[in-house]
CSV table of C-alpha atoms in Angstrom, one decimal:
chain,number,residue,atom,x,y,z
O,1,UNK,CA,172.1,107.7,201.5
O,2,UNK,CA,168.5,109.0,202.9
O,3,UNK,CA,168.2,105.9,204.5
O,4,UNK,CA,170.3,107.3,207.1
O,5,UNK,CA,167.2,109.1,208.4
O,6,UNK,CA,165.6,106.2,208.9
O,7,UNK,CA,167.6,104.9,211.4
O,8,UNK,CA,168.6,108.3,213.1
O,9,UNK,CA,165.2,109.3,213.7
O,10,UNK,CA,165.1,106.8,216.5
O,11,UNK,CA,166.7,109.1,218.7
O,12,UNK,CA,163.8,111.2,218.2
O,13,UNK,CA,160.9,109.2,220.2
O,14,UNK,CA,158.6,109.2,223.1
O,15,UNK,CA,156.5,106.8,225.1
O,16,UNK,CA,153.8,106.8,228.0
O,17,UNK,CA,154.2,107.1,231.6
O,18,UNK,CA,156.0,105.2,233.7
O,19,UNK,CA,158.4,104.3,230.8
O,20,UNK,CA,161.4,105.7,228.6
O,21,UNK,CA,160.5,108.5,228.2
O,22,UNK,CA,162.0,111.5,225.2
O,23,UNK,CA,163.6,114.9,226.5
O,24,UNK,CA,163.8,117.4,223.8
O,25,UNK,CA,167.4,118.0,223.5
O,26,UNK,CA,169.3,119.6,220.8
O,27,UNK,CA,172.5,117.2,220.0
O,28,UNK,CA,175.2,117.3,217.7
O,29,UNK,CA,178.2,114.8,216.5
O,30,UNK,CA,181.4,114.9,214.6
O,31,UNK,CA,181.5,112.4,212.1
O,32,UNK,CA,184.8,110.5,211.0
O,33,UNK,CA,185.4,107.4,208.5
O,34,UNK,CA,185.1,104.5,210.7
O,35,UNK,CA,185.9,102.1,207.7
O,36,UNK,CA,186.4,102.1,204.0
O,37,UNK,CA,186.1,98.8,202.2
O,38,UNK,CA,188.4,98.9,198.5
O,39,UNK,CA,185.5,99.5,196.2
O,40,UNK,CA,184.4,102.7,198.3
O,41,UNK,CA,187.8,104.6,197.0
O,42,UNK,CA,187.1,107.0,199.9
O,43,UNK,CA,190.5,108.8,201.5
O,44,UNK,CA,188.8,110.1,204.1
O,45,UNK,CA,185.1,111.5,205.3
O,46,UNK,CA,184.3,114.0,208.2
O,47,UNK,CA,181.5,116.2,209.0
O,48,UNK,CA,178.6,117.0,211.7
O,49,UNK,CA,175.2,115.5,212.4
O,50,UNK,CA,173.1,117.4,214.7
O,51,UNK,CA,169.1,116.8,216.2
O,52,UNK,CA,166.8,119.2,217.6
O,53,UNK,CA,163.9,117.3,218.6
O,54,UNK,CA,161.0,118.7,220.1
O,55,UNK,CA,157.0,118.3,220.8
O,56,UNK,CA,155.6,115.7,223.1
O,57,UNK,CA,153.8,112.4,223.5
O,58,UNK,CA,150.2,114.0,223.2
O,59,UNK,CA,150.9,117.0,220.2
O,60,UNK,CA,153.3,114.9,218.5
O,61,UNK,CA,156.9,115.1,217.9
O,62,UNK,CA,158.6,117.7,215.2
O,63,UNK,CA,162.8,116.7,214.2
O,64,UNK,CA,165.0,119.1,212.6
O,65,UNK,CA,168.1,117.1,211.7
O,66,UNK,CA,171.1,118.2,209.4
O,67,UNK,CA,174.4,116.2,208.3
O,68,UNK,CA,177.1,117.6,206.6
O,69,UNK,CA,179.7,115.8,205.3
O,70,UNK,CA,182.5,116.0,203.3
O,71,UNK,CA,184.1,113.2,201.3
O,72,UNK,CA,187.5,112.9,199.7
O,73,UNK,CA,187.6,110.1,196.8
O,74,UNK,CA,191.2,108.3,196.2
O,75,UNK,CA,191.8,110.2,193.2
O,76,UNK,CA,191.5,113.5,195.4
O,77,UNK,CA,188.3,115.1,194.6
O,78,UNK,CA,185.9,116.1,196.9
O,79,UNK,CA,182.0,116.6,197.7
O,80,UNK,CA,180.6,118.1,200.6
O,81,UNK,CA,177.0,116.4,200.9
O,82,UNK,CA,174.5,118.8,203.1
O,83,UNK,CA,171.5,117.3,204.0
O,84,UNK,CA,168.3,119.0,205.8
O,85,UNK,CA,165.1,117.5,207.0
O,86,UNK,CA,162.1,118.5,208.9
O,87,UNK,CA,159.4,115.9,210.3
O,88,UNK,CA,156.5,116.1,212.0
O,89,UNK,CA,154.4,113.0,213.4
O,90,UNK,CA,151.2,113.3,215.0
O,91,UNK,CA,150.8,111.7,218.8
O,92,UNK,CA,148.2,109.5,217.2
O,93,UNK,CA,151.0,108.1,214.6
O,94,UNK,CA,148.3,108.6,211.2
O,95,UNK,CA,150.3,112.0,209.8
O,96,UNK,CA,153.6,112.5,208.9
O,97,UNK,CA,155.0,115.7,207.1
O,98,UNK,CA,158.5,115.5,205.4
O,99,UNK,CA,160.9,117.8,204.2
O,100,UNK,CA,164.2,117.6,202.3
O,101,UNK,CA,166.8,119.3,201.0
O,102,UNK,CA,170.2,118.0,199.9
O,103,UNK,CA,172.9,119.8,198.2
O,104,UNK,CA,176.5,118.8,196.8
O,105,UNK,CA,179.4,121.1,196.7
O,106,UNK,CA,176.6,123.9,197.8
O,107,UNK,CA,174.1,123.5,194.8
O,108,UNK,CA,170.9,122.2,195.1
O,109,UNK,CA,170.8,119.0,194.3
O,110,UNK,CA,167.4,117.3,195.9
O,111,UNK,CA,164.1,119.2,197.5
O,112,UNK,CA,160.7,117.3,198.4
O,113,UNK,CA,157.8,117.6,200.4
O,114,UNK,CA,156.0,114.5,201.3
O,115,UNK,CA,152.9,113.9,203.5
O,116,UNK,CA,151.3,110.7,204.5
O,117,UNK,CA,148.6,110.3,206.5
O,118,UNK,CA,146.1,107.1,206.8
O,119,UNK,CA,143.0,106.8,209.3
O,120,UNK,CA,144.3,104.5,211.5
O,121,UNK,CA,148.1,103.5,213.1
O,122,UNK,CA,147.6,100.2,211.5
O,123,UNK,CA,145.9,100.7,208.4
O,124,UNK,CA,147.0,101.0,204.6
O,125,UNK,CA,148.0,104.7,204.1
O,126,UNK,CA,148.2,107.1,201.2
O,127,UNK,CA,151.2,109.9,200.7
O,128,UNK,CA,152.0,112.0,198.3
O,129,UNK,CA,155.2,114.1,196.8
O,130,UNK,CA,155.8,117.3,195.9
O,131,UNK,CA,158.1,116.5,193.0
O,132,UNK,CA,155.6,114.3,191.6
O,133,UNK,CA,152.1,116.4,192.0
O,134,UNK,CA,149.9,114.0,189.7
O,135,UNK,CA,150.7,110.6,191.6
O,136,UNK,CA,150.1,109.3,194.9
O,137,UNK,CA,151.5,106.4,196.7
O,138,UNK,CA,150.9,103.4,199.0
O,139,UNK,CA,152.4,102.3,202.3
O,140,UNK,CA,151.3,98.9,203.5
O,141,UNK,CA,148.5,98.1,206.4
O,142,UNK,CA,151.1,97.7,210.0
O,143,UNK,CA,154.0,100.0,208.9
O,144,UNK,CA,155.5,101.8,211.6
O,145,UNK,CA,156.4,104.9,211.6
O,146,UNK,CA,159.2,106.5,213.4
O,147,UNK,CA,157.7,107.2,216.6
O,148,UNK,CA,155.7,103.8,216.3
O,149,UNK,CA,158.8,102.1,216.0
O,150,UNK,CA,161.0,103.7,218.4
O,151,UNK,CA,158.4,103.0,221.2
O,152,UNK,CA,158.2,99.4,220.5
O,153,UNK,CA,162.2,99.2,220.7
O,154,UNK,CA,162.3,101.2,223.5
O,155,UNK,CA,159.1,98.8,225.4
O,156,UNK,CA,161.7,95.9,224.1
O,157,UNK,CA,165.1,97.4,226.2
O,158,UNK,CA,162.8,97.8,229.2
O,159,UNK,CA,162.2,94.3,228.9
O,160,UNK,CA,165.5,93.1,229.2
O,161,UNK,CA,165.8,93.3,225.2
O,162,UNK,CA,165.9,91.1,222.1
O,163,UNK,CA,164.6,91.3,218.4
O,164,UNK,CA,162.1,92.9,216.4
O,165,UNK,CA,161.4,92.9,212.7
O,166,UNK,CA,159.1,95.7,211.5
O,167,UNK,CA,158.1,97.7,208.3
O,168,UNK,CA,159.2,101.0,208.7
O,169,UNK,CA,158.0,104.4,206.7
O,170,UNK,CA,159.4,107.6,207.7
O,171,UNK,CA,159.4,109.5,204.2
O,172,UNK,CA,163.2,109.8,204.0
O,173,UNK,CA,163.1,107.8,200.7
O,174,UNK,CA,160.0,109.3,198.6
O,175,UNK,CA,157.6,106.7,198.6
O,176,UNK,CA,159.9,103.9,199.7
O,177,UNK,CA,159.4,101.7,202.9
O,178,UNK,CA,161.7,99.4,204.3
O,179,UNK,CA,161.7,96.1,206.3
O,180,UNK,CA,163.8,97.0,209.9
O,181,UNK,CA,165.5,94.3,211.5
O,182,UNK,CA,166.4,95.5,215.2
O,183,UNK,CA,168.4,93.5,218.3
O,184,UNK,CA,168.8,95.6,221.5
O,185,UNK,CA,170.2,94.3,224.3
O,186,UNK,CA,170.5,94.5,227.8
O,187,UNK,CA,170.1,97.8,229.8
O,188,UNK,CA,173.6,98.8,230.6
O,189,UNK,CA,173.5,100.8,234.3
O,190,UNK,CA,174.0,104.7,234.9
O,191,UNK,CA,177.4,105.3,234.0
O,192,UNK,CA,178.2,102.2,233.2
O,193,UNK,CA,179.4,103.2,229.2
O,194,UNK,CA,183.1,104.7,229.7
O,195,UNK,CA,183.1,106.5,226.3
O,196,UNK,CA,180.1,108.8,227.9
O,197,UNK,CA,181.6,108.9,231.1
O,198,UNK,CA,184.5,110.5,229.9
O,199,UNK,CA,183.0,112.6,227.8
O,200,UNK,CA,182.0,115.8,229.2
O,201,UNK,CA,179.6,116.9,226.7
O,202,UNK,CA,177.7,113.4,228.2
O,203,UNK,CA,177.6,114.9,231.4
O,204,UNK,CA,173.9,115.2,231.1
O,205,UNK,CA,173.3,111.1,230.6
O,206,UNK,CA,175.3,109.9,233.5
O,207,UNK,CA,172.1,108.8,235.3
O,208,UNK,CA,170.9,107.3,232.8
O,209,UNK,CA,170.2,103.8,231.6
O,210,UNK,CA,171.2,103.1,228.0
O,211,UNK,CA,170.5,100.3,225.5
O,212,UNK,CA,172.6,98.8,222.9
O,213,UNK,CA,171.1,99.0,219.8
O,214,UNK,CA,171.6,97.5,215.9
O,215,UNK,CA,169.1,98.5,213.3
O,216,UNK,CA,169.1,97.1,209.4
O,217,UNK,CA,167.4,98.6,206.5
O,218,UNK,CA,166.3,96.2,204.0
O,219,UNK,CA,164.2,96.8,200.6
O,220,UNK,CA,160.7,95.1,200.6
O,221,UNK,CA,161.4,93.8,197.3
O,222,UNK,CA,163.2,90.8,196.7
O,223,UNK,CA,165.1,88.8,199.0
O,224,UNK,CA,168.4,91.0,199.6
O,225,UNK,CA,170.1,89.3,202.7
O,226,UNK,CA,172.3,92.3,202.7
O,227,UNK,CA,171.0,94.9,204.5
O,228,UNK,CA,170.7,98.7,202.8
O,229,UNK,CA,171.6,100.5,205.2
O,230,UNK,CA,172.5,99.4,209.1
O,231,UNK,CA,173.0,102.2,212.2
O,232,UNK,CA,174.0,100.9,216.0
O,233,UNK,CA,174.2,103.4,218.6
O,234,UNK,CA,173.6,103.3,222.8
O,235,UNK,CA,170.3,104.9,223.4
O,236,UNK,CA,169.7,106.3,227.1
O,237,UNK,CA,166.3,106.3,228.1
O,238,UNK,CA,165.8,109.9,228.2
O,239,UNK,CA,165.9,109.5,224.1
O,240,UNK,CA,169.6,110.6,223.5
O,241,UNK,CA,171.6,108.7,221.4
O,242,UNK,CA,175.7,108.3,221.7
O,243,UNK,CA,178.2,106.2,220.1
O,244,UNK,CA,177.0,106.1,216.4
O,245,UNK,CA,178.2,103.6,213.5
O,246,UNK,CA,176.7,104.7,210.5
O,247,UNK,CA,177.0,101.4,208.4
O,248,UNK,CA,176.8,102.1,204.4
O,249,UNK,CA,178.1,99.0,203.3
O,250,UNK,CA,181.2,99.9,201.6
O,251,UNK,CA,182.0,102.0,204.7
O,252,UNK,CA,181.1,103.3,207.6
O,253,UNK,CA,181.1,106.8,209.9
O,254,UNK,CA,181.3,107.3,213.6
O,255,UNK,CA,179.7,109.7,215.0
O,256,UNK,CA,180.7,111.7,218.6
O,257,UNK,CA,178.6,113.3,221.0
O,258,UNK,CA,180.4,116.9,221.1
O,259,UNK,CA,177.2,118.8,222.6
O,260,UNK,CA,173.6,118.4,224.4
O,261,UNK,CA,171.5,120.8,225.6
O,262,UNK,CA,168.4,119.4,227.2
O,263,UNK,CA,165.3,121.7,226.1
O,264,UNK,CA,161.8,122.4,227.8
O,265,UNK,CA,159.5,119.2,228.7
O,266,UNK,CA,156.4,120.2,227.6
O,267,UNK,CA,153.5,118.8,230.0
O,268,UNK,CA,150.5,116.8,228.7
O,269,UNK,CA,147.5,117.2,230.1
């Protein structure tokens, strides 16, 4: 399931001025089993996602995210999956730094370090991995990554919305890269969503615009018309995300805005 950092980091993004622009905030979500389909055997799934995003459109952007869940099978075992990442992506989009670790039950199950970096935002770059010291790997010339791709979704809601298809790298699956298929749609007006208008711990967003989002994973390898991995959301245009499907295939988690705390905006010169 890293894939789901894929998609989540686009609540993580910045752009220039005059635009959408990211407030560092520090969110968090409860999670609950949206859907189950019959193959997933899954009883029931709960947890908590939460974002602290900080840094700025000239120094770059650094995310600490964590999601813990726990999952109850139909036979009635259970596995609490706890997953921590920290990323930081340069303002110029050539360096990213990655790390993970993801443990089941409390054990250790998955650590990595992974940096990338390449000379230019739309050149060929090289990363490497921690776990795998003596080999290097390759992303391919145009990939986006996270903050890249955010920005050009975000440039798409402010103008009036539609699709984008991009290759997207943001270190969440080791070397892997993935082909993002995006719709967003049409700016909805301050206050206009009634979940967050209800929702006190939205207080924050109610002068906000928002955009509807949809984002699909897809492997670059063969022609899967199913996507990997698919997350929709509303995202305001101060970067804060709300109303989460996280899309597995075989099911699905919601996830709640329960808290926001808007941090510092640091200044660029």
């Amino acid at each position: 399931m890293k894939t789901v950092l894929s998609a989540l980091f686009l609540v993580a993004l910045a752009s220039g001025a005059g635009a959408a622009t990211i407030v560092p905030h520090r969110a968090i979500y409860d999670l609950t089993l949206l859907r189950a389909n019959e193959g997933a055997s899954l009883q029931s799934a709960s947890g908590k996602l939460a974002f602290e995003i900080d840094g700025s459109s000239c120094d770059g952007f650094t995310v600490n995210f964590r999601m813990a869940t726990k999952y109850r099978q139909d036979d009635g075992s259970a596995a609490l999956i706890d997953t921590l990442t920290t990323t930081f992506e340069n303002a110029g989009a050539t360096e990213l730094r990655h790390q993970l670790k993801e443990s089941v039950n409390g054990k250790v199950r998955d650590t990595d370090r992974i940096s990338f970096n390449r000379k230019t935002p739309d050149a060929e770059g090289t990363g490497e991995m921690k776990s795998k010291p003596d080999e290097t790997f390759t992303v391919p010339a145009g990939a986006a990554l996270p903050m890249q791709h955010q920005l050009k979704l975000m440039a798409l809601g402010e103008a009036g919305g539609g699709r984008d298809s991009s290759i997207v790298f943001d270190g969440s699956d080791g070397a892997k890269a993935f082909r993002a298929i995006s719709f967003v749609g049409r700016p909805k007006p301050p206050g206009s969503v009634a979940r967050d208008a209800a929702n006190p711990a939205a207080a924050a967003l109610k002068g906000d615009v928002a955009w509807p989002m949809t984002v699909s994973y897809y492997a670059l390898d063969g022609d899967s018309e199913t996507p990997e991995y698919q997350v929709s959301f509303d995202m305001y245009d101060n970067g804060v995300a709300t109303g989460l499907v996280l899309d597995y295939g075989d099911f699905a988690l919601s996830g709640k805005l329960t808290d926001l705390k808007l941090l510092d905006k640091p200044s660029c010169p």
